[in-house]
Amino acid sequence: MGFSYLIPVGNPINHTKSKKIEWTTVLTTMKVLLATEKPFAKAAVDGIRKEIEQAGYKLELLEKYTQKAELLNAVADADALIVRSDIVDAEVLDHAKQLKIVVRAGAGYDNIDLQAATAKNVVVMNTPGQNSNAVAELAIGMMIYAFRNFYNGTTGLELKGKKIGLHAFGNVGRCVAKIAKGFGMEVYAYDAFCPAEAIEKEGVKCVKEVPELYKTCDIVSLHIPATNETKNSINRALLSLMPKNALLVNTARKEVVNEQELLQLMQERTDFKYVTDNKPDLHESFAKECADRYFTTPKKMGAQTQEANINAGIAAAKQIVDFCVNGNTRFQVNK
Ligand code: 3PG
């Protein structure tokens, strides 16, 4: 038996609240695919299922898959797709003949080919803010780990009184700022898009130029997305400005750091530490050359808490239902 659901007539990408949307009723079974190479906690999957089934749709799971072919196969008859950092490229979109919407349950959508999705009239959304606290807590945890010399028992440093620089003041940056203030840190931020007043309202010092942030702060925590403009932008010129005993924390994306230049700098500056939740391409070299000043998580785990899984996963399911039923495109990122 099929379910009826409303879909917009014409190109769903062009919806705006002001435009009149024409709707048509379609009799079919709507399949929502949850494809997570790194699965959500069971409580999150249960919550997603509840949202999807309450709407009369069918949820299919593809978890812990190891081959792209598994995703290509599963997506073939999916109307909606929920992913995490799973790659949704042109090939995946080509196979997804019925796909209307992809929701990245999380913040960064650099794993999705937006151009290819737009060309196929597939709406892409993210769920901003839903996993930010988890990522922020990990960033702070990694700072303490590095400042206490990776818990090797030798004399370390405290966060209290240190200057922390947030490179971007989005949802994660704001959460880090709140926690850092609790530790008695002096918080600075640079954000190309956020007005100074909005930064200062949070009790954070606004820095006007990127180099100033690196020059001023003992710790820099990266919260920029991976885009053509930001890739490789955290380079030697910036990092070499940092003061003695500098620490770079990366819970953003590995692509934003120029690894070759960071490695060279760390070989020269034995006071410089790097901790990252994104295993670098040059991991072996960092581990060999800077063993006592470098740490990476074995698998990206910033958003890997039950709370973040529930928040982001259920938000994704709700956004799909709201899009299909009401045409709501509030979180669309390929407008
Ligand atoms: C994000 O962009 O939301 C975070 O990097 C988390 O990614 P994940 O869902 O792959 O853990």
Coordinates of C-alpha atoms and ligand atoms in Angstrom, one line a residue:
M1 CA 0.0 0.0 0.0
G2 CA 1.2 3.5 -0.8
F3 CA 1.3 6.6 1.3
S4 CA 0.2 10.0 0.0
Y5 CA 2.5 12.9 0.5
L6 CA 2.6 16.4 -1.0
I7 CA 5.3 17.4 -3.3
P8 CA 5.9 20.8 -4.9
V9 CA 5.2 21.1 -8.6
G10 CA 8.2 22.4 -10.5
N11 CA 11.7 23.0 -9.2
P12 CA 11.8 22.7 -5.4
I13 CA 15.1 24.5 -5.3
N14 CA 13.3 27.7 -6.1
H15 CA 11.0 27.8 -3.1
T16 CA 10.9 30.8 -1.0
K17 CA 8.4 31.7 1.6
S18 CA 7.1 34.6 -0.5
K19 CA 6.5 32.5 -3.6
K20 CA 3.3 30.7 -4.0
I21 CA 4.0 27.0 -4.0
E22 CA 1.8 24.7 -6.0
W23 CA 1.3 21.3 -4.5
T24 CA 0.3 18.0 -5.9
T25 CA -0.6 14.8 -4.1
V26 CA 1.3 11.7 -5.0
L27 CA 0.4 8.2 -4.1
T28 CA 3.5 6.3 -3.3
T29 CA 5.7 4.9 -0.6
M30 CA 8.3 7.5 0.4
K31 CA 11.6 6.0 1.3
V32 CA 14.0 7.8 3.6
L33 CA 17.5 6.3 3.6
L34 CA 19.7 6.8 6.6
A35 CA 23.2 6.1 5.3
T36 CA 25.9 6.4 8.0
E37 CA 29.3 4.9 7.6
K38 CA 29.8 6.0 11.2
P39 CA 26.5 5.1 12.8
F40 CA 24.4 7.1 15.1
A41 CA 23.6 5.9 18.7
K42 CA 20.6 3.6 18.9
A43 CA 18.5 6.2 20.7
A44 CA 19.1 8.6 17.8
V45 CA 18.1 6.0 15.2
D46 CA 15.0 5.2 17.2
G47 CA 14.1 8.9 17.3
I48 CA 14.6 9.3 13.5
R49 CA 12.5 6.2 12.9
K50 CA 9.7 7.6 15.0
E51 CA 9.6 10.9 13.1
I52 CA 9.8 9.2 9.7
E53 CA 7.1 6.6 10.4
Q54 CA 4.8 9.0 12.1
A55 CA 4.8 10.9 8.8
G56 CA 3.8 7.7 7.0
Y57 CA 7.2 7.2 5.4
K58 CA 9.5 4.2 5.4
L59 CA 13.0 4.3 7.0
E60 CA 15.8 2.2 5.6
L61 CA 19.2 1.9 7.3
L62 CA 22.6 1.6 5.7
E63 CA 25.1 1.6 8.5
K64 CA 28.8 0.9 8.7
Y65 CA 29.0 0.3 5.0
T66 CA 32.5 0.0 3.6
Q67 CA 31.9 0.0 -0.2
K68 CA 30.5 2.9 -2.2
A69 CA 28.6 0.3 -4.2
E70 CA 26.4 -0.4 -1.1
L71 CA 25.4 3.3 -1.0
L72 CA 24.8 3.4 -4.8
N73 CA 22.5 0.4 -4.5
A74 CA 20.6 1.7 -1.4
V75 CA 20.1 5.2 -2.8
A76 CA 18.6 4.0 -6.1
D77 CA 14.9 4.2 -4.9
A78 CA 15.3 6.7 -2.0
D79 CA 13.2 9.8 -2.0
A80 CA 15.2 11.4 0.9
L81 CA 18.6 10.8 2.3
I82 CA 20.2 11.5 5.7
V83 CA 24.0 11.3 6.0
R84 CA 26.8 12.4 8.2
S85 CA 30.2 12.9 6.6
D86 CA 29.3 10.3 4.0
I87 CA 30.3 11.3 0.5
V88 CA 27.4 12.3 -1.7
D89 CA 29.0 13.0 -5.0
A90 CA 27.7 13.2 -8.6
E91 CA 27.9 9.4 -9.0
V92 CA 25.7 8.9 -5.9
L93 CA 23.3 11.6 -7.1
D94 CA 23.2 10.0 -10.5
H95 CA 22.1 6.7 -9.0
A96 CA 19.4 8.3 -6.9
K97 CA 16.8 8.7 -9.5
Q98 CA 13.9 9.6 -7.1
L99 CA 15.9 11.7 -4.6
K100 CA 14.3 15.0 -3.6
I101 CA 16.3 16.0 -0.5
V102 CA 19.6 15.2 1.2
V103 CA 20.0 16.3 4.8
R104 CA 23.5 16.3 6.2
A105 CA 22.8 15.6 9.9
G106 CA 25.6 18.0 11.1
A107 CA 27.1 21.3 10.2
G108 CA 29.7 20.9 7.5
Y109 CA 28.4 19.9 4.0
D110 CA 31.7 19.8 2.1
N111 CA 31.0 16.0 1.6
I112 CA 28.1 16.8 -0.7
D113 CA 28.4 17.9 -4.3
L114 CA 26.1 20.9 -4.1
Q115 CA 26.4 21.7 -7.8
A116 CA 25.5 18.2 -8.9
A117 CA 22.6 18.2 -6.4
T118 CA 21.3 21.6 -7.7
A119 CA 21.6 20.3 -11.3
K120 CA 19.3 17.4 -10.3
N121 CA 16.8 19.6 -8.4
V122 CA 17.8 17.9 -5.2
V123 CA 17.5 20.1 -2.1
V124 CA 20.5 19.9 0.3
M125 CA 20.2 20.9 4.0
N126 CA 22.3 20.7 7.1
T127 CA 21.3 20.9 10.7
P128 CA 23.3 23.8 12.1
G129 CA 24.0 23.9 15.8
Q130 CA 22.7 20.5 16.6
N131 CA 26.1 18.9 17.4
S132 CA 28.1 22.0 18.3
N133 CA 28.3 21.4 22.0
A134 CA 29.8 18.0 21.5
V135 CA 32.5 19.3 19.2
A136 CA 33.2 22.2 21.5
E137 CA 33.6 19.9 24.5
L138 CA 36.1 17.7 22.5
A139 CA 38.1 20.8 21.5
I140 CA 38.4 21.9 25.1
G141 CA 39.2 18.3 26.2
M142 CA 42.0 18.2 23.6
M143 CA 43.4 21.5 24.8
I144 CA 43.7 20.1 28.4
Y145 CA 45.2 16.9 27.1
A146 CA 47.9 18.8 25.1
F147 CA 48.6 21.4 27.9
R148 CA 49.1 18.5 30.3
N149 CA 51.7 16.9 28.0
F150 CA 49.3 14.2 26.8
Y151 CA 49.0 12.9 30.4
N152 CA 52.6 11.7 30.5
G153 CA 53.0 12.9 34.2
T154 CA 55.4 15.8 33.5
T155 CA 54.6 19.4 34.5
G156 CA 52.2 21.0 32.1
L157 CA 50.2 24.2 31.8
E158 CA 46.8 25.4 32.8
L159 CA 44.1 26.9 30.5
K160 CA 43.3 29.6 33.1
G161 CA 44.6 33.0 32.1
K162 CA 45.7 31.8 28.6
K163 CA 44.5 33.5 25.5
I164 CA 42.4 31.4 23.2
G165 CA 41.7 32.5 19.6
L166 CA 38.6 31.2 17.8
H167 CA 39.1 31.1 14.1
A168 CA 35.4 31.6 13.2
F169 CA 32.6 32.4 15.5
G170 CA 29.8 30.1 14.4
N171 CA 27.9 27.6 16.5
V172 CA 30.9 25.6 17.6
G173 CA 33.1 28.7 18.2
R174 CA 30.4 30.2 20.4
C175 CA 30.1 27.0 22.5
V176 CA 33.9 26.9 22.9
A177 CA 33.9 30.6 24.0
K178 CA 31.3 29.9 26.7
I179 CA 33.3 26.9 28.1
A180 CA 36.7 28.7 27.8
K181 CA 35.3 31.6 29.8
G182 CA 34.4 29.2 32.5
F183 CA 38.0 28.1 32.6
G184 CA 39.1 31.7 33.1
M185 CA 40.6 32.1 29.6
E186 CA 40.7 35.3 27.6
V187 CA 38.7 34.7 24.5
Y188 CA 39.4 36.2 21.1
A189 CA 37.6 35.6 17.8
Y190 CA 38.0 36.3 14.2
D191 CA 35.0 35.8 11.9
A192 CA 34.8 37.1 8.3
F193 CA 31.0 37.1 8.4
C194 CA 30.0 37.8 12.0
P195 CA 29.7 41.5 13.0
A196 CA 32.0 42.7 15.7
E197 CA 29.0 43.7 18.0
A198 CA 27.7 40.1 17.9
I199 CA 31.1 38.7 19.0
E200 CA 31.6 41.3 21.7
K201 CA 28.1 40.8 23.0
E202 CA 29.3 37.3 24.0
G203 CA 32.1 38.8 26.1
V204 CA 34.7 37.9 23.4
K205 CA 37.3 40.2 22.0
C206 CA 36.8 40.7 18.3
V207 CA 40.0 40.6 16.1
K208 CA 39.8 42.4 12.8
E209 CA 42.5 40.5 10.9
V210 CA 43.4 36.8 10.9
P211 CA 47.2 37.3 11.6
E212 CA 46.3 39.3 14.7
L213 CA 44.5 36.3 16.1
Y214 CA 47.5 34.0 15.7
K215 CA 49.9 36.7 17.0
T216 CA 47.8 37.3 20.1
C217 CA 46.7 33.8 21.2
D218 CA 48.4 30.9 23.0
I219 CA 45.8 28.5 21.6
V220 CA 44.0 28.8 18.3
S221 CA 41.0 26.6 17.8
L222 CA 39.8 26.2 14.2
H223 CA 36.1 26.4 13.4
I224 CA 36.2 27.3 9.7
P225 CA 34.5 25.2 7.0
A226 CA 36.5 23.5 4.2
T227 CA 35.9 25.7 1.1
N228 CA 38.0 26.7 -1.9
E229 CA 39.0 29.8 0.0
T230 CA 39.9 28.1 3.3
K231 CA 41.7 25.0 2.1
N232 CA 45.4 25.1 3.0
S233 CA 44.9 28.6 4.4
I234 CA 46.3 27.7 7.9
N235 CA 49.8 28.0 6.7
R236 CA 53.3 28.7 8.0
A237 CA 52.9 32.5 7.6
L238 CA 50.1 32.4 10.1
L239 CA 51.2 29.7 12.5
S240 CA 54.7 31.1 12.9
L241 CA 53.1 34.2 14.4
M242 CA 52.0 32.3 17.4
P243 CA 53.8 32.8 20.7
K244 CA 56.0 30.4 22.6
N245 CA 54.2 27.1 23.7
A246 CA 51.6 27.6 21.0
L247 CA 48.8 25.0 20.5
L248 CA 46.7 24.6 17.4
V249 CA 43.5 22.7 17.8
N250 CA 41.6 21.4 14.8
T251 CA 38.1 20.0 15.2
A252 CA 37.1 21.6 11.8
R253 CA 38.5 19.8 8.7
K254 CA 42.0 18.5 7.9
E255 CA 41.9 20.3 4.5
V256 CA 42.1 23.8 6.0
V257 CA 45.6 23.1 7.4
N258 CA 48.6 23.2 5.1
E259 CA 50.1 20.1 6.6
Q260 CA 53.5 20.2 4.9
E261 CA 54.1 23.8 6.3
L262 CA 52.8 22.9 9.8
L263 CA 55.1 19.9 9.9
Q264 CA 58.1 21.9 8.9
L265 CA 57.3 24.5 11.5
M266 CA 56.9 21.9 14.2
Q267 CA 60.2 20.4 13.3
E268 CA 61.8 23.8 13.8
R269 CA 59.8 24.9 16.8
T270 CA 59.8 22.2 19.5
D271 CA 57.4 24.3 21.6
F272 CA 54.6 24.0 19.1
K273 CA 51.8 21.4 19.6
Y274 CA 49.0 20.2 17.2
V275 CA 45.9 18.3 18.3
T276 CA 43.3 17.3 15.7
D277 CA 40.1 15.4 15.4
N278 CA 40.8 14.9 11.7
K279 CA 43.7 12.5 11.0
P280 CA 46.1 14.4 8.7
D281 CA 47.2 12.9 5.4
L282 CA 50.8 13.3 6.8
H283 CA 49.9 11.5 10.0
E284 CA 52.8 9.1 9.8
S285 CA 55.3 12.0 9.6
F286 CA 53.7 14.0 12.4
A287 CA 53.7 10.9 14.6
K288 CA 57.3 10.2 13.8
E289 CA 58.8 13.7 13.8
C290 CA 56.7 15.3 16.6
A291 CA 55.6 12.3 18.6
D292 CA 55.4 14.2 22.0
R293 CA 53.6 17.2 20.6
Y294 CA 51.0 15.8 18.3
F295 CA 47.8 13.9 18.8
T296 CA 44.9 12.8 16.5
T297 CA 41.8 10.9 17.3
P298 CA 41.7 7.5 15.6
K299 CA 38.3 8.4 14.0
K300 CA 36.6 11.8 13.8
M301 CA 34.6 11.9 17.0
G302 CA 33.8 15.5 17.7
A303 CA 30.0 15.0 17.1
Q304 CA 30.1 11.4 18.4
T305 CA 28.0 11.8 21.6
Q306 CA 24.5 10.3 22.2
E307 CA 23.2 13.8 22.7
A308 CA 24.6 15.2 19.4
N309 CA 23.5 12.1 17.5
I310 CA 19.9 12.5 18.8
N311 CA 19.8 16.3 18.2
A312 CA 21.2 16.2 14.7
G313 CA 19.5 13.0 13.6
I314 CA 16.0 13.9 14.7
A315 CA 16.4 17.5 13.4
A316 CA 17.3 15.9 10.0
A317 CA 14.2 13.7 10.1
K318 CA 12.0 16.6 11.0
Q319 CA 13.4 18.8 8.3
I320 CA 12.7 16.1 5.7
V321 CA 9.1 15.7 6.9
D322 CA 8.6 19.5 7.0
F323 CA 10.0 19.9 3.5
C324 CA 7.8 17.1 2.1
V325 CA 4.7 18.2 3.8
N326 CA 5.1 22.0 3.9
G327 CA 7.9 22.8 1.4
N328 CA 10.0 24.3 4.2
T329 CA 13.5 25.0 2.9
R330 CA 14.8 27.0 5.8
F331 CA 18.0 25.1 6.2
Q332 CA 18.7 24.6 2.5
V333 CA 22.3 25.2 1.6
N334 CA 22.2 25.0 -2.2
K335 CA 19.8 27.9 -2.9
Ligands
3PG1 C1 29.9 18.3 11.4 O1 30.3 18.9 10.4 O2 28.8 18.4 11.8 C2 30.9 17.6 12.2 O3 32.2 17.6 11.6 C3 30.5 16.2 12.6 O4 30.7 15.3 11.5 P1 30.2 13.8 11.7 O5 28.7 13.7 11.7 O6 30.8 13.1 10.5 O7 30.8 13.2 12.9

